[in-house]
């Protein structure tokens, strides 16, 4: 069973930085798409950033220029570098992986709180 596990969340002041990681177990996993989603308090989950196997990238407009997604295919790991954090970035961040067989895997999430 593939299980993505996120880490790196926490409390940070506005303007600060955090780096999230998501590692997926399963040696047979070939991740086609790896993505980060977030769910702010009282709101729906939204796509933050996505990277496909070929390297194409997508970002939500609200994080462009501040967040960077990257992946290490040898480790089935996806990262999210978050800079210039704002209070509105506060959310539960979850990673999502799509395998080459079309299966979707979600992590449990890691909380990011931006507050002074």
Coordinates of C-alpha atoms in Angstrom, one line a residue:
X1 CA 0.0 0.0 0.0
X2 CA 1.4 3.4 -1.0
X3 CA 1.2 6.0 1.7
X4 CA 2.6 9.5 1.2
X5 CA 3.9 11.1 4.4
X6 CA 4.3 14.9 4.7
X7 CA 6.7 16.7 7.0
X8 CA 8.0 20.2 7.5
X9 CA 5.0 22.2 8.6
X10 CA 4.8 24.4 11.6
X11 CA 4.4 27.9 12.9
X12 CA 6.2 30.7 11.1
X13 CA 6.0 34.5 11.2
X14 CA 4.8 36.5 8.2
X15 CA 7.6 36.8 5.7
X16 CA 9.3 33.6 6.8
X17 CA 10.0 30.4 5.0
X18 CA 9.2 26.7 5.3
X19 CA 10.1 23.6 3.2
X20 CA 7.6 20.8 3.1
X21 CA 8.5 17.3 2.0
X22 CA 6.3 14.4 1.0
X23 CA 7.8 10.9 0.7
X24 CA 5.8 8.0 -0.7
X25 CA 6.6 4.4 0.2
X26 CA 6.3 1.6 -2.4
X27 CA 9.2 0.6 -4.6
X28 CA 6.8 -0.1 -7.4
X29 CA 5.4 3.3 -7.4
X30 CA 5.9 5.3 -10.6
X31 CA 4.6 8.8 -9.9
X32 CA 3.3 10.5 -12.9
X33 CA 2.0 13.6 -11.1
X34 CA 3.0 14.9 -7.7
X35 CA 1.1 17.9 -6.2
X36 CA 0.5 19.9 -3.1
X37 CA -3.0 21.0 -2.1
X38 CA -4.1 23.0 0.9
X39 CA -7.3 23.6 2.9
X40 CA -7.5 26.8 4.8
X41 CA -9.8 26.9 7.9
X42 CA -13.4 26.9 6.8
X43 CA -12.6 26.7 3.1
X44 CA -12.4 24.1 0.4
X45 CA -9.2 22.4 -0.6
X46 CA -7.3 24.0 -3.4
X47 CA -4.4 23.2 -5.6
X48 CA -1.2 24.9 -4.7
X49 CA 1.3 23.5 -7.1
X50 CA 1.8 20.5 -9.4
X51 CA 4.7 18.9 -11.2
X52 CA 4.4 16.2 -13.8
X53 CA 7.0 13.5 -14.6
X54 CA 8.3 15.4 -17.6
X55 CA 8.8 18.5 -15.4
X56 CA 6.0 20.7 -16.4
X57 CA 4.8 22.9 -13.5
X58 CA 1.6 24.5 -12.4
X59 CA 1.1 27.0 -9.6
X60 CA -1.9 28.7 -8.1
X61 CA -1.9 32.4 -8.9
X62 CA -1.7 33.2 -5.2
X63 CA 1.6 31.5 -4.7
X64 CA 3.4 32.3 -7.9
X65 CA 6.8 33.8 -7.3
X66 CA 6.8 32.7 -3.7
X67 CA 6.5 28.9 -3.7
X68 CA 8.6 26.4 -5.6
X69 CA 7.7 22.7 -6.2
X70 CA 10.3 20.1 -7.0
X71 CA 10.5 16.4 -7.1
X72 CA 13.1 13.6 -6.7
X73 CA 12.0 10.7 -8.8
X74 CA 14.6 8.4 -7.3
X75 CA 13.1 8.9 -3.9
X76 CA 9.4 9.3 -4.8
X77 CA 9.6 12.6 -2.9
X78 CA 8.1 16.0 -3.7
X79 CA 9.0 19.2 -2.0
X80 CA 7.4 22.6 -1.6
X81 CA 9.7 25.5 -0.8
X82 CA 7.5 28.3 0.6
X83 CA 9.0 31.8 0.9
X84 CA 7.5 35.2 1.9
X85 CA 4.7 33.4 3.7
X86 CA 1.5 35.4 4.5
X87 CA -1.2 34.8 7.1
X88 CA -3.5 33.7 4.3
X89 CA -1.2 30.8 3.5
X90 CA -2.3 29.2 6.8
X91 CA -3.8 25.8 6.0
X92 CA -3.5 22.1 6.1
X93 CA -1.1 21.1 3.3
X94 CA -1.5 17.7 1.8
X95 CA 0.4 16.0 -1.0
X96 CA -1.2 14.0 -3.8
X97 CA 0.4 11.5 -6.0
X98 CA -0.9 10.0 -9.2
X99 CA 0.7 6.7 -10.3
X100 CA 1.2 5.5 -13.8
X101 CA -1.7 3.1 -13.3
X102 CA -4.0 6.0 -12.6
X103 CA -4.3 5.6 -8.9
X104 CA -4.5 8.6 -6.5
X105 CA -2.8 8.6 -3.2
X106 CA -3.2 11.3 -0.5
X107 CA -1.1 12.1 2.6
X108 CA -2.6 12.9 6.0
X109 CA -1.4 16.5 5.7
X110 CA 0.9 18.9 7.6
X111 CA -0.3 22.1 9.3
X112 CA 1.2 25.4 8.3
X113 CA 0.4 28.4 10.4
X114 CA 1.6 31.9 9.5
X115 CA 1.2 34.3 12.4
X116 CA 3.0 36.9 14.4

